[in-house]
XYZ file of C-alpha atoms in Angstrom:
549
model
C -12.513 13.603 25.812
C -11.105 16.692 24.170
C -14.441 18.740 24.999
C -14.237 17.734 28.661
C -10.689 18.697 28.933
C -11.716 22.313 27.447
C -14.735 22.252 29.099
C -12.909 22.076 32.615
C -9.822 24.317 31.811
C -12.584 27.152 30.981
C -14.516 26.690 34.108
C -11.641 27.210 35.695
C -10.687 30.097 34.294
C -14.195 31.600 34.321
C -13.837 33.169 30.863
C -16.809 33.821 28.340
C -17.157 32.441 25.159
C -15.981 35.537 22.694
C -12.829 35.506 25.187
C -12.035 32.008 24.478
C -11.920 32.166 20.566
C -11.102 34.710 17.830
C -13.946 35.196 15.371
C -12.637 35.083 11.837
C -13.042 33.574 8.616
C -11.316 31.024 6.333
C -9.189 34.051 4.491
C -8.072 36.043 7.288
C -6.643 32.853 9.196
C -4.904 31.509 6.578
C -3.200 35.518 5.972
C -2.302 35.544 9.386
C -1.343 32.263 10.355
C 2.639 31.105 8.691
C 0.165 27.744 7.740
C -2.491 25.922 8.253
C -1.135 22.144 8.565
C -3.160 18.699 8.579
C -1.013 16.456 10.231
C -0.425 13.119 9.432
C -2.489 11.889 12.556
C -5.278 13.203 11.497
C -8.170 11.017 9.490
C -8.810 11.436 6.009
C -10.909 13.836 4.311
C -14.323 12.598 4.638
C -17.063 15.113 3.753
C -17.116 13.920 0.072
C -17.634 10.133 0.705
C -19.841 8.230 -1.665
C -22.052 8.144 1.479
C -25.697 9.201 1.905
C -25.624 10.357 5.383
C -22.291 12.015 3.865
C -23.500 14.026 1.224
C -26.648 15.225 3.186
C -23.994 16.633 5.706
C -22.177 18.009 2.786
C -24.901 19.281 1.062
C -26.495 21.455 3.844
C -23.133 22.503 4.644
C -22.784 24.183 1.242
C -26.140 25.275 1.091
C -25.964 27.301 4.175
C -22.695 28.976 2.853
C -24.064 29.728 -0.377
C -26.974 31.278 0.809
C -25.441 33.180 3.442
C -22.848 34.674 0.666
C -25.455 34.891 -1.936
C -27.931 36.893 0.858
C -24.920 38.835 2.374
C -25.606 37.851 5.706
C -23.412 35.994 8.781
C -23.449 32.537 9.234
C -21.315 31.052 12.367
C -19.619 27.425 11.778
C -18.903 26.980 15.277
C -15.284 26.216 16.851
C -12.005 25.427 15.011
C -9.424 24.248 17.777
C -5.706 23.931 17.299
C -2.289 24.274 18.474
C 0.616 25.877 16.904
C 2.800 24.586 14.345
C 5.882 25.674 15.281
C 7.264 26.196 19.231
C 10.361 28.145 19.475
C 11.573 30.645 22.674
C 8.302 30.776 23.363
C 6.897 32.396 20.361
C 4.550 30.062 18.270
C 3.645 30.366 14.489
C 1.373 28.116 12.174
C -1.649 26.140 13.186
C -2.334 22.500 13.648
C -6.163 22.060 13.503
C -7.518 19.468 16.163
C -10.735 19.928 15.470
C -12.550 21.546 12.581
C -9.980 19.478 9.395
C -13.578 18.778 7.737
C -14.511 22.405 7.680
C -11.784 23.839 7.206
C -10.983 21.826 3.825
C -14.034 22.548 2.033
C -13.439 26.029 3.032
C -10.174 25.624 1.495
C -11.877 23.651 -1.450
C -14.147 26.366 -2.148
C -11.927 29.325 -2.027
C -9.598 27.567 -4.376
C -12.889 26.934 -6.759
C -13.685 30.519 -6.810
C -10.224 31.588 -7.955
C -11.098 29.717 -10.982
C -14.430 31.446 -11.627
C -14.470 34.898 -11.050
C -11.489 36.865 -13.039
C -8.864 38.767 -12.526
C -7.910 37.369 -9.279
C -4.303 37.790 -8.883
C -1.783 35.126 -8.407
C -0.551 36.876 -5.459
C -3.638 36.792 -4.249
C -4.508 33.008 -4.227
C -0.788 32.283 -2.849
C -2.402 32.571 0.531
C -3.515 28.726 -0.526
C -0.055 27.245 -1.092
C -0.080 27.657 3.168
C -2.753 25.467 3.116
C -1.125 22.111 3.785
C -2.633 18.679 3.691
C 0.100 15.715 5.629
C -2.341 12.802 6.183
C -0.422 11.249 3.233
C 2.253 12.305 0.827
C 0.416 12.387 -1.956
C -2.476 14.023 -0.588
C 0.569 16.910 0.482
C 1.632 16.919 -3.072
C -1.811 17.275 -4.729
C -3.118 20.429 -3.049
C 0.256 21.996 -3.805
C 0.118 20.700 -7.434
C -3.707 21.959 -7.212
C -3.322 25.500 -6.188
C -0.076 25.366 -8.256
C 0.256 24.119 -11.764
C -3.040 22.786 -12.575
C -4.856 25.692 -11.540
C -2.654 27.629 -13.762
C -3.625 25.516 -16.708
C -7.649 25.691 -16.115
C -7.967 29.517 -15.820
C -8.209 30.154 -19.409
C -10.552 27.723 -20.587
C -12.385 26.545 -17.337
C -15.606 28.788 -18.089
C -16.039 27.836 -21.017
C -15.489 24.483 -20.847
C -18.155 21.716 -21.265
C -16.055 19.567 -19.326
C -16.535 19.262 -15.592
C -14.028 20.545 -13.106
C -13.171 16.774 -11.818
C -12.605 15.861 -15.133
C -10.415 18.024 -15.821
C -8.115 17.806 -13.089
C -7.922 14.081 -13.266
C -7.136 14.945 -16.992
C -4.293 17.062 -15.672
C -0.451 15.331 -16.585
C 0.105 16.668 -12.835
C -2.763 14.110 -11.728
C -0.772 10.775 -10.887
C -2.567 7.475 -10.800
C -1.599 7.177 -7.267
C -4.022 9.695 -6.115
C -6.781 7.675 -7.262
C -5.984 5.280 -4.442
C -5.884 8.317 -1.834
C -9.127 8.535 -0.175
C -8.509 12.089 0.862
C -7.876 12.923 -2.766
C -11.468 10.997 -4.143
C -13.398 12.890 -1.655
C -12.157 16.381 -2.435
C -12.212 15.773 -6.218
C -16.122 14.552 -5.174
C -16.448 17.834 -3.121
C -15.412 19.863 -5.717
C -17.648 18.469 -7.984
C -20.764 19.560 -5.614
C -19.240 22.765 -5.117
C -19.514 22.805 -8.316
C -23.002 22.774 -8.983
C -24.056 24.724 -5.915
C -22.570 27.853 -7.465
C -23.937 26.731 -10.595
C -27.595 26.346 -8.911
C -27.335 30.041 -7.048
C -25.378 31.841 -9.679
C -23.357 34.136 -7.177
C -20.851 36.630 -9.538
C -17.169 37.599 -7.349
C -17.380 34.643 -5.394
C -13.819 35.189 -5.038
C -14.088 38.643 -3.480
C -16.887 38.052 -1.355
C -15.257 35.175 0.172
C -12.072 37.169 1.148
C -13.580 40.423 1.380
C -16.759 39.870 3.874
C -17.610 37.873 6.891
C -20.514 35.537 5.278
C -18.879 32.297 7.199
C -17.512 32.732 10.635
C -15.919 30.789 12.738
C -14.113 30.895 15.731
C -10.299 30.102 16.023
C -9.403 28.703 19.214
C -5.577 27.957 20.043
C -5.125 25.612 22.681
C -1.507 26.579 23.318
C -3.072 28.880 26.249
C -4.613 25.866 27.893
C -0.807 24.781 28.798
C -2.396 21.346 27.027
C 0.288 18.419 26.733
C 1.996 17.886 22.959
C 0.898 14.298 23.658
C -2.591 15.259 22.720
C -1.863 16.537 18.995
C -0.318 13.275 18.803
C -2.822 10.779 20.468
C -5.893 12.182 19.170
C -7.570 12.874 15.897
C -10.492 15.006 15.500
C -12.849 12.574 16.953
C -10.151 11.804 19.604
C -9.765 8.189 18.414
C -6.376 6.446 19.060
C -4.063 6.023 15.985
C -4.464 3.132 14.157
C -1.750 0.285 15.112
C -0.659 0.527 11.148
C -0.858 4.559 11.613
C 2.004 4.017 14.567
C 4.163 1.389 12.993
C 4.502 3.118 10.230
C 5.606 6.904 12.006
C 8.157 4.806 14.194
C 9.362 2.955 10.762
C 9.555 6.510 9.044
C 11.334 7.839 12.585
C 13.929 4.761 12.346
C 14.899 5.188 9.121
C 15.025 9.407 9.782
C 17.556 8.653 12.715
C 19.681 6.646 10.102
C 19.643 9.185 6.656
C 17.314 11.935 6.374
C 17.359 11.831 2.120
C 16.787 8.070 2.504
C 13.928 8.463 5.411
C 12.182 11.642 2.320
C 12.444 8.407 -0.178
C 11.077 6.392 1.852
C 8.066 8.584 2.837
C 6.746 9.233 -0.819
C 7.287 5.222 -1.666
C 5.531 4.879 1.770
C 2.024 6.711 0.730
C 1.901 6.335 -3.246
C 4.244 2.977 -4.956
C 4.279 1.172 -1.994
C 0.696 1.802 -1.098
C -0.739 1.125 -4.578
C 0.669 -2.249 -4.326
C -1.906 -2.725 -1.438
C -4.582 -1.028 -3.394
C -4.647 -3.397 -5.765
C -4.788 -6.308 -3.291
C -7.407 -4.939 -1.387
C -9.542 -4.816 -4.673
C -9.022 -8.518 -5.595
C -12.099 -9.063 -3.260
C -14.929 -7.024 -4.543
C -16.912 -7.853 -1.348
C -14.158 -6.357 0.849
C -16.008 -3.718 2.687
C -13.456 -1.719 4.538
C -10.534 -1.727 1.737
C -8.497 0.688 3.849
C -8.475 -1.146 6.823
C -7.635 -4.127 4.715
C -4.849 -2.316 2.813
C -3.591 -0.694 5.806
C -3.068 -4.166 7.679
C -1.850 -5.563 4.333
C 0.892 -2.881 4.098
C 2.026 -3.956 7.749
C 2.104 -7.562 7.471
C 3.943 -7.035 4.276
C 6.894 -5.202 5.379
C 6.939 -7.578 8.778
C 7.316 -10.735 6.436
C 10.084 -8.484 4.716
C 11.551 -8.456 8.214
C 11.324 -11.406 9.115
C 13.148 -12.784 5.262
C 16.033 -10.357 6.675
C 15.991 -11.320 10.062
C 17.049 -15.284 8.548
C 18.896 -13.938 5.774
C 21.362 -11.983 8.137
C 21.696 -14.624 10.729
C 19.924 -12.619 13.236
C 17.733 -16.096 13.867
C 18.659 -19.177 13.161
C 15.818 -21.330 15.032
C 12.267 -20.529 15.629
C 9.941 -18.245 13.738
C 9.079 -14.862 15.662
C 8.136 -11.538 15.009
C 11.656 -9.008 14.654
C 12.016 -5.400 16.323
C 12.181 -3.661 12.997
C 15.141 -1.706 14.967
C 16.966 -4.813 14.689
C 16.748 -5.308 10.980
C 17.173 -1.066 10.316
C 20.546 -0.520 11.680
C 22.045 1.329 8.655
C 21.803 2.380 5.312
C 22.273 -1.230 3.562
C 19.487 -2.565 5.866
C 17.480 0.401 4.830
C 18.134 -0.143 1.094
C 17.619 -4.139 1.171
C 13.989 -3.549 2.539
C 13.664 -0.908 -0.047
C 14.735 -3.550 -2.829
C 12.296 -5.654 -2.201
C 9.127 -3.466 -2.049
C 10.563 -1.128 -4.892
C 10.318 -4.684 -7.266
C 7.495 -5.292 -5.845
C 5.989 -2.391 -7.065
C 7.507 -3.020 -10.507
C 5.781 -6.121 -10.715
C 2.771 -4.647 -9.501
C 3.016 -2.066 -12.558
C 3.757 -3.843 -15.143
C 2.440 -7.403 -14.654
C -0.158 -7.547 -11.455
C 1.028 -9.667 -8.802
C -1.381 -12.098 -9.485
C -0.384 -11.907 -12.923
C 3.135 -12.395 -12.439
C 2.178 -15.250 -10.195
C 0.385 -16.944 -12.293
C 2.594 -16.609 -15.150
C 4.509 -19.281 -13.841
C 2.647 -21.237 -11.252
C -0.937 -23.194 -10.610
C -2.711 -25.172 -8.143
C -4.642 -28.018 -9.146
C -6.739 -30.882 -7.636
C -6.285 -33.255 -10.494
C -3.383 -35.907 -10.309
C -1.858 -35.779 -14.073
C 0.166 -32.385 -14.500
C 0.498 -29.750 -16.638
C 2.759 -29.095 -19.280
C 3.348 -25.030 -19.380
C 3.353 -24.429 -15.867
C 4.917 -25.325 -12.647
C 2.424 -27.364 -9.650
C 2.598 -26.217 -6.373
C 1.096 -29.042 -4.116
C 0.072 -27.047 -1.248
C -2.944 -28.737 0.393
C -4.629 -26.004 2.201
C -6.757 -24.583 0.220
C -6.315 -21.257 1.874
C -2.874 -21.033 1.433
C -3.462 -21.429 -2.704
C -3.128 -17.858 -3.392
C -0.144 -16.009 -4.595
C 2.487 -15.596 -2.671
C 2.526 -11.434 -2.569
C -0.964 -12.141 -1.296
C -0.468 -14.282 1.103
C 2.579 -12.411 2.746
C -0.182 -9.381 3.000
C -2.345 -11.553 5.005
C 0.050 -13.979 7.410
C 3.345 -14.719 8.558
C 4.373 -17.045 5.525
C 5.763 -20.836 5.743
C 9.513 -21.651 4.698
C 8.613 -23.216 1.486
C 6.510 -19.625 0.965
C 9.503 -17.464 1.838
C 11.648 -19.250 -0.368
C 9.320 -18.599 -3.490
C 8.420 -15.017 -2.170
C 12.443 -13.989 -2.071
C 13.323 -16.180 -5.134
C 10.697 -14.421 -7.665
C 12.354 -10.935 -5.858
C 15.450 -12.055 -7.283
C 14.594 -13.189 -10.493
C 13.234 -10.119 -11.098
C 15.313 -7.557 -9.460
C 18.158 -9.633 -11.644
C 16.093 -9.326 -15.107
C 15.971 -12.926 -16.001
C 14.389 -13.803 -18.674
C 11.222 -16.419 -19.002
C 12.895 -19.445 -19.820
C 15.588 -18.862 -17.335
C 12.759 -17.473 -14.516
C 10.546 -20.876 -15.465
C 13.692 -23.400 -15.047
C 14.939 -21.921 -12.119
C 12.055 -21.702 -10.445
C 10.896 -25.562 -11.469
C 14.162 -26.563 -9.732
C 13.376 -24.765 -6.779
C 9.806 -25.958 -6.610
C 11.461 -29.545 -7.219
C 14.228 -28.955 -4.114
C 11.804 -27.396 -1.696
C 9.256 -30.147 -2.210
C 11.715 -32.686 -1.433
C 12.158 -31.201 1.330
C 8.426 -30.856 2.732
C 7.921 -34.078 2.019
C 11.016 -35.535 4.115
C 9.445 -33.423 6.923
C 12.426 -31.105 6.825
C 11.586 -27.277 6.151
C 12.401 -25.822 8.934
C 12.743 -22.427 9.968
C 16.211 -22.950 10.894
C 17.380 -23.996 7.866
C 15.471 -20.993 6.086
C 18.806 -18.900 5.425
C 20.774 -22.194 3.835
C 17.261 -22.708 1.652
C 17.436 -19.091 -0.001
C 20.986 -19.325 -0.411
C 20.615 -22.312 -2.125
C 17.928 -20.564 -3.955
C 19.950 -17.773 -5.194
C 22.615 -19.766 -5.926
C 19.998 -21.828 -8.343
C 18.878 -18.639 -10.211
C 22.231 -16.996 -10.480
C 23.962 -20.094 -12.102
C 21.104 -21.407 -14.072
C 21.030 -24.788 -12.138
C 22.183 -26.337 -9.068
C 25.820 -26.910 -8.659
C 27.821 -29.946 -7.792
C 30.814 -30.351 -5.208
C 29.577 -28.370 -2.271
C 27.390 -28.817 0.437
C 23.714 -27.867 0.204
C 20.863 -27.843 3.315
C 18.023 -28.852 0.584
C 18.338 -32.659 0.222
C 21.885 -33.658 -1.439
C 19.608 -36.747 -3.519
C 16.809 -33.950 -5.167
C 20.384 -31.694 -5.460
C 22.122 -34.600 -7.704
C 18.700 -35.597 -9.309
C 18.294 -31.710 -10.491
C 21.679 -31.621 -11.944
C 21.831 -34.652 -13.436
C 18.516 -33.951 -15.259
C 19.887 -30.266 -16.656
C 22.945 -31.959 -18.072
C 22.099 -35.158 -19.625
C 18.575 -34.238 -21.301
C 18.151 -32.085 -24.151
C 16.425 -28.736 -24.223
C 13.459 -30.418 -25.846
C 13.815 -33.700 -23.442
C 14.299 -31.399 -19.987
C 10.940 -29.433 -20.913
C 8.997 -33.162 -21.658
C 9.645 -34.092 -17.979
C 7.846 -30.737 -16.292
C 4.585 -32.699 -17.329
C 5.251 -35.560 -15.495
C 7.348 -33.199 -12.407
C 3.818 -32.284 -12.114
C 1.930 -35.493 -11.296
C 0.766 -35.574 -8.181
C 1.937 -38.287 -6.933
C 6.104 -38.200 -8.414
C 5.938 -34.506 -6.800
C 9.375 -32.973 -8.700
C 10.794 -36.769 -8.855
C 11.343 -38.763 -11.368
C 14.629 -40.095 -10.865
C 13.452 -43.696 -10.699
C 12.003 -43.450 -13.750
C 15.413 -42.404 -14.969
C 17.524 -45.068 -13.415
C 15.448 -47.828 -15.074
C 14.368 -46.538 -18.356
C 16.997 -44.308 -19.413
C 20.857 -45.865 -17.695
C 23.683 -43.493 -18.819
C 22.079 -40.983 -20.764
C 20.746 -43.617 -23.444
C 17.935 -42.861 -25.700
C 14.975 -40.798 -23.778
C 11.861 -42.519 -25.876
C 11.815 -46.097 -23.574
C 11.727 -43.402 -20.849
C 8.946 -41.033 -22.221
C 6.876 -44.147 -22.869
C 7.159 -45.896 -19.459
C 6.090 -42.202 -18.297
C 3.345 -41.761 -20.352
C 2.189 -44.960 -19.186
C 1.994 -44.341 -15.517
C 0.579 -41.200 -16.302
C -2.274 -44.084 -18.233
C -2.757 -45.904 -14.803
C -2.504 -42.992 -12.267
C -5.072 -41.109 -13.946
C -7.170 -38.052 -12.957
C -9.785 -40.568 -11.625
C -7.474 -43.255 -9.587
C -8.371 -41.740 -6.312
C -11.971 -42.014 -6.990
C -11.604 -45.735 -8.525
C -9.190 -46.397 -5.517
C -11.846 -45.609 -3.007
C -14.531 -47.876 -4.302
């Protein structure tokens, strides 16, 4: 589409092909121009994919510019087209490439690699780099600075004589964060680098540095499309392939915008969370399935059903809906600086968690699924049928809108752990909780609009250690008086007995008959463990089976 449009807009102006672009090179555009920018809706880096078809682009790439420097002669890459980076009273500065990103970044790549090999190339010199700036993500922006900056810095004086390869040692680097090793852009020019590597290795070119900058091996021509009177709407619509932003790619530039309208330090925040914590919290769930193909499509979707779920948590909390179950407006839950900060709560634990436990980790920490009907003693029984839905929570808010019962755990374990609780507080709050809300499924009364009244009743378990007595709850006022009745009147030792049985599949969280009968006004708890243990005798892990014969 973009070659058509050009195509047409120079037949019309009947101009030949030298009088359409400026021949130049990689160093004298980047001196003249105020920067070179790679916007944010551009693709990633791709020319050092793990790819065949990939590398053998790569590869000849490379060997045609080696061989052109190493022979002295011209070599002509064809068209780089852009518009400028900056408008203002009609006088433009920068450039926003359009087409030519893949070309122009290994140029980049291998101009910064021959700083590092030939010597006595000033500082000033290689500044010309730092204008070389890479938006697709944030921390793709901040690892070419830190590249051409610090860590550069650090590998001049031992990089020829070191044994160690040059990816190695910039992952090495204490400027290298882990969160570039989830940046695709990032792999493939650490990849490219690598190659460049051994190309100059394989035809042993001296100066690389100063023939580069100082002679016009690789050409190209520079084409600004400013002169075409083109619409802005094209720099934002099209990549270099002129492929339509991804839906994630758009939700999250009008999320970014929102917030920017709101506070711009918040909206800067926001923006580095956005593309490196945030974003390795997706990472990671994309690479629980090792046969997941496309893991950036699947993180990318992840990432945007993730923050909707958050949205819709605050739509309830807030009051915004009180009924049915729809997607918000994000503009309706990001209305100010609180609303801004609540979302950020919950994705900045969630990244905690994701740090220092795993999600599924966390999870499972506390929680299991099981097909047997005795219970477990350590752990707390979830007895969600579908056997899709028996995944973490975090993972299932990644992939779906999730139920009320899931909402209530998802906010609840936010809260625990935003509030620091320990284990054996996080464990008994969250077995009441699993006891309340599965009173409630099983009365056929978890609805979405009485979502808010569940979480606050929720909360109001983990902040006091228990459910309270003498108000109103919405979760069932019987499993309410059952759960209080149990925290006060059995021991420590006695309370943690009757998880095992909470478990079974077929008492569910209640055992309050049990209690009535076998243990009347807090009497003696061993008529009551025995009557227990045998039920637990009869409804075995094999009744269903014998039942069915």
């Amino acid at each position: 589409m973009l070659l058509k449009i050009l195509s047409n807009q120079f037949k019309r102006q009947n101009q030949s092909m030298a009088n359409i672009g400026k021949l130049t090179t990689f160093s004298r555009l980047i001196a003249e121009e105020s920067v070179i920018m790679i916007p944010k809706v551009q693709r990633d880096y791709a020319y050092g994919r793990n790819e065949e078809k990939v590398r053998e682009v790569l590869t000849g790439m490379l060997d045609t510019m080696f061989s052109a420097v190493k022979n002295d002669r011209s070599e002509l890459f064809d068209f780089v087209y852009g518009g400028s980076y900056a408008k203002k009273n009609n006088k433009t500065s920068g450039m926003i490439p359009l087409d030519g990103q893949q070309r122009l970044t290994t140029l980049f790549l291998l101009h910064f690699y021959a700083s590092l090999v030939e010597t006595g190339v000033s500082e000033e010199a290689v500044s010309c780099l730092k204008k070389f700036r890479y938006e697709t993500r944030q921390s793709a922006t901040d690892f070419c600075e830190s590249l051409v900056g610090e860590i550069r810095q650090s590998l001049i004086p031992d990089y020829t004589n070191s044994q160690v390869g040059l990816k190695a040692l910039v992952v090495d680097h204490p400027k290298y964060l882990p969160a570039y090793d989830s940046d695709p852009t990032i792999q493939s020019m650490l990849n490219v680098l690598e190659i460049i590597e051994r190309k100059h290795k394989e035809y042993g070119i001296e100066n690389l540095w100063t023939a580069l900058t100082t002679r016009d091996n690789i050409q190209f021509y520079a084409l600004s499309l400013d002169k075409f009177d083109l619409s802005d709407d094209l720099y934002i619509k099209m990549n270099s392939r002129g492929k339509k932003l991804t839906e994630f790619e758009i939700f999250k530039s009008d999320f970014v915008k929102r917030i920017k309208g709101i506070s711009t330090t918040l909206k800067d925040q926001v923006s580095i969370k956005l593309d490196n914590d945030w974003m390795d919290i997706l990472w990671e769930y994309a690479n629980v399935d090792p046969t997941t193909e496309d893991k950036v499509k699947k993180a990318d979707n992840g990432f945007m059903r993730l923050l909707k779920n958050i949205f819709r948590i605050e739509m309830f909390i807030r009051g915004l809906e009180n009924k049915v179950n729809r997607q918000p407006d994000f503009n309706e839950i990001i209305t100010d600086e609180s609303s801004i900060k609540s979302v950020v709560s919950i994705m900045d634990v969630l990244s905690e968690i994701n740090k220092t436990d795993g999600l599924g980790n966390y999870w499972d920490k506390y929680f299991y699924f099981s097909s047997e009907v005795v219970g477990k003693e350590d752990k707390i029984r979830l007895f969600w049928r579908q056997e899709q839905s028996q995944k973490p929570v975090f993972y299932l808010a990644m992939e779906r809108d999730l139920s009320v019962p899931e909402i209530v755990y998802f906010y609840s374990l936010y809260h625990i752990r935003k509030n620091k609780k320990d284990d054996d507080a996080t464990k008994k709050s969250l077995r009441i909780i699993r006891n309340l809300v599965t009173a409630n499924v099983r009365a056929n009364s978890a609805r979405y609009d009485m979502l808010s009244g569940f979480i606050e009743d929720a909360l109001e378990v983990i902040d006091n250690d228990g459910i309270q007595t003498g108000k109103e709850h919405t979760f069932l006022s019987t499993t309410c008086d059952e759960e209080y009745s149990k925290a006060i009147s059995f021991s420590a030792d006695d309370y943690g007995k009757l998880l095992k049985y909470e478990n079974h599949d077929i008492l569910q969280g209640s055992v309050m008959l049990f209690i009535d009968k076998y243990r009347p006004s807090g009497s003696d708890s061993t008529v009551l463990f025995s009557k227990l243990s045998h039920f637990e005798a009869v409804f075995h892990n094999s009744y269903f089976q014998l039942k069915s014969k």
